[in-house]
C-alpha atoms as a printed R data frame, in Angstrom:
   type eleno elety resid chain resno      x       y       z
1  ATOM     1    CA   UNK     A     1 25.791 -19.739 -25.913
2  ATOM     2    CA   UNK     A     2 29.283 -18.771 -27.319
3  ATOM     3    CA   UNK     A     3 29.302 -15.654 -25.737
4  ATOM     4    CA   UNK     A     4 29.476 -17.457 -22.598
5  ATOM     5    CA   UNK     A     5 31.973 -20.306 -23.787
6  ATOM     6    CA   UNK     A     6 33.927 -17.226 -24.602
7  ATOM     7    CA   UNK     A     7 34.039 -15.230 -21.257
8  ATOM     8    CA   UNK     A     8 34.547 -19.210 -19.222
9  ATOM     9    CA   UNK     A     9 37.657 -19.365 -21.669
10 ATOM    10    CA   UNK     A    10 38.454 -15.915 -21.017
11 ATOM    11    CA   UNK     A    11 38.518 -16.162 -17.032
12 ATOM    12    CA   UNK     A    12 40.304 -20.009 -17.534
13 ATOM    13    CA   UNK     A    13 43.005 -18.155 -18.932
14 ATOM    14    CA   UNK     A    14 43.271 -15.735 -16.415
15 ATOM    15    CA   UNK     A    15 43.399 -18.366 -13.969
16 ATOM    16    CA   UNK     A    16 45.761 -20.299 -15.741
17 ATOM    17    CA   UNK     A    17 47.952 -17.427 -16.211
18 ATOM    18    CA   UNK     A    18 48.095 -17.175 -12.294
19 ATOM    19    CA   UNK     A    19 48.887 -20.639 -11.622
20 ATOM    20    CA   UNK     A    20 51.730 -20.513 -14.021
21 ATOM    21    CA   UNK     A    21 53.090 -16.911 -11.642
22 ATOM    22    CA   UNK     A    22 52.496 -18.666  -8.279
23 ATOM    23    CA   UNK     A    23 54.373 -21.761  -9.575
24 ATOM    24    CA   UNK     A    24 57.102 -19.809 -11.097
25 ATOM    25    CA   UNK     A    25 57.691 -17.993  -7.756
26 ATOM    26    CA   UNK     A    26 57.056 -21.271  -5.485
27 ATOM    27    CA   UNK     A    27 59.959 -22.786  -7.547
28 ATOM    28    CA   UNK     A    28 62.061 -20.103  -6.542
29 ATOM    29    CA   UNK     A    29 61.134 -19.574  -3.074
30 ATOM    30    CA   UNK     A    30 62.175 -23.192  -2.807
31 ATOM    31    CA   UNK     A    31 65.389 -22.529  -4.842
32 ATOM    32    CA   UNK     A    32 66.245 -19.953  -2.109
33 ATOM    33    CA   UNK     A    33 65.460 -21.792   1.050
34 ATOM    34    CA   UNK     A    34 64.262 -25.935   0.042
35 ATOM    35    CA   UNK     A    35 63.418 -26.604   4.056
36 ATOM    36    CA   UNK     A    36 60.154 -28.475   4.499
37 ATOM    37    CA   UNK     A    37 58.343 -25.672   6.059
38 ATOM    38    CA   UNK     A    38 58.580 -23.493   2.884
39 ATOM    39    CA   UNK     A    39 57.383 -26.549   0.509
40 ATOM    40    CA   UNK     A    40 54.312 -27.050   3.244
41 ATOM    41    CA   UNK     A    41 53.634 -23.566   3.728
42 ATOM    42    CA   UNK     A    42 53.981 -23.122  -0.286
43 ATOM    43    CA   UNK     A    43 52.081 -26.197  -1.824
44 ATOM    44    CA   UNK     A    44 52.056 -26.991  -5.465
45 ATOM    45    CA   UNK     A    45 48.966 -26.095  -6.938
46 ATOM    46    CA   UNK     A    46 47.259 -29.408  -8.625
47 ATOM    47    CA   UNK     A    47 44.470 -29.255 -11.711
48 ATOM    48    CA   UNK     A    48 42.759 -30.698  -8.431
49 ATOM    49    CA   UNK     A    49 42.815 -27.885  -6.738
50 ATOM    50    CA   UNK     A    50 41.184 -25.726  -9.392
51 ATOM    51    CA   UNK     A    51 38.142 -27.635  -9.866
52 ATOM    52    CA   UNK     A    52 34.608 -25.990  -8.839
53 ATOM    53    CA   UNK     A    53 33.191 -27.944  -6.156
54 ATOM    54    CA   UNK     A    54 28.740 -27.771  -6.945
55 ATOM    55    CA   UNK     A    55 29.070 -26.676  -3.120
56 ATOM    56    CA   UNK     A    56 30.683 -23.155  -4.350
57 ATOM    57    CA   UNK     A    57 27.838 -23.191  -7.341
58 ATOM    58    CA   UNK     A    58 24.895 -24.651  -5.664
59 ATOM    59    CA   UNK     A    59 23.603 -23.145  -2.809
60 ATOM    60    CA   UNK     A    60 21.847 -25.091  -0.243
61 ATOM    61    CA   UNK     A    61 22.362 -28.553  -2.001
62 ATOM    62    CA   UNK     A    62 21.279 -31.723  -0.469
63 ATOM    63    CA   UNK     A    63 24.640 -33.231   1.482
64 ATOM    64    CA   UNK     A    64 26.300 -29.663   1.672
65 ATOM    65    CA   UNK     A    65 29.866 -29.236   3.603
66 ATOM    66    CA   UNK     A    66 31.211 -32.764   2.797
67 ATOM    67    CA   UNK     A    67 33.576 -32.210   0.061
68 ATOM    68    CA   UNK     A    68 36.710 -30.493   0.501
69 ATOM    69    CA   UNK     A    69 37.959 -27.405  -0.604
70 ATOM    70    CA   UNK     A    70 41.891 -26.821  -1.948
71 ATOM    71    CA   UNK     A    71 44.603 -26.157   0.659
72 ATOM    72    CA   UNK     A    72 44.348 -22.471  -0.428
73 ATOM    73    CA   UNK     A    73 41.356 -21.891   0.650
């Protein structure tokens, strides 16, 4: 119901506010020392990579362990 719609916004936003620090400090990590290691090691972090695989949120389903998870993981 809209209780729930309102606590998934609630943790989106906490997520998003996350992303938005990690990139922030990525960008100057990379400011301070733009090798190739540091942008490896330090990956931008993609809408991609924030999507909930049905792996994560359904245990035991049928075909389990094939997708792949974000480079953070």
């Amino acid at each position: 119901g809209t209780r729930t719609k309102k606590e998934i916004q609630k943790v989106v936003a906490r997520i998003n506010k996350h992303v938005r620090g990690y990139q922030r400090a990525r960008q100057a990590i990379l400011r301070l020392d733009p090798n190739v290691d540091m942008a490896e090691k330090y990956q931008e972090i993609l809408p991609n990579d924030l999507a909930v695989s049905k792996e994560v949120t359904e245990e035991n389903r049928f075909g389990q362990g094939t997708s792949k998870l974000a480079w953070f993981w």
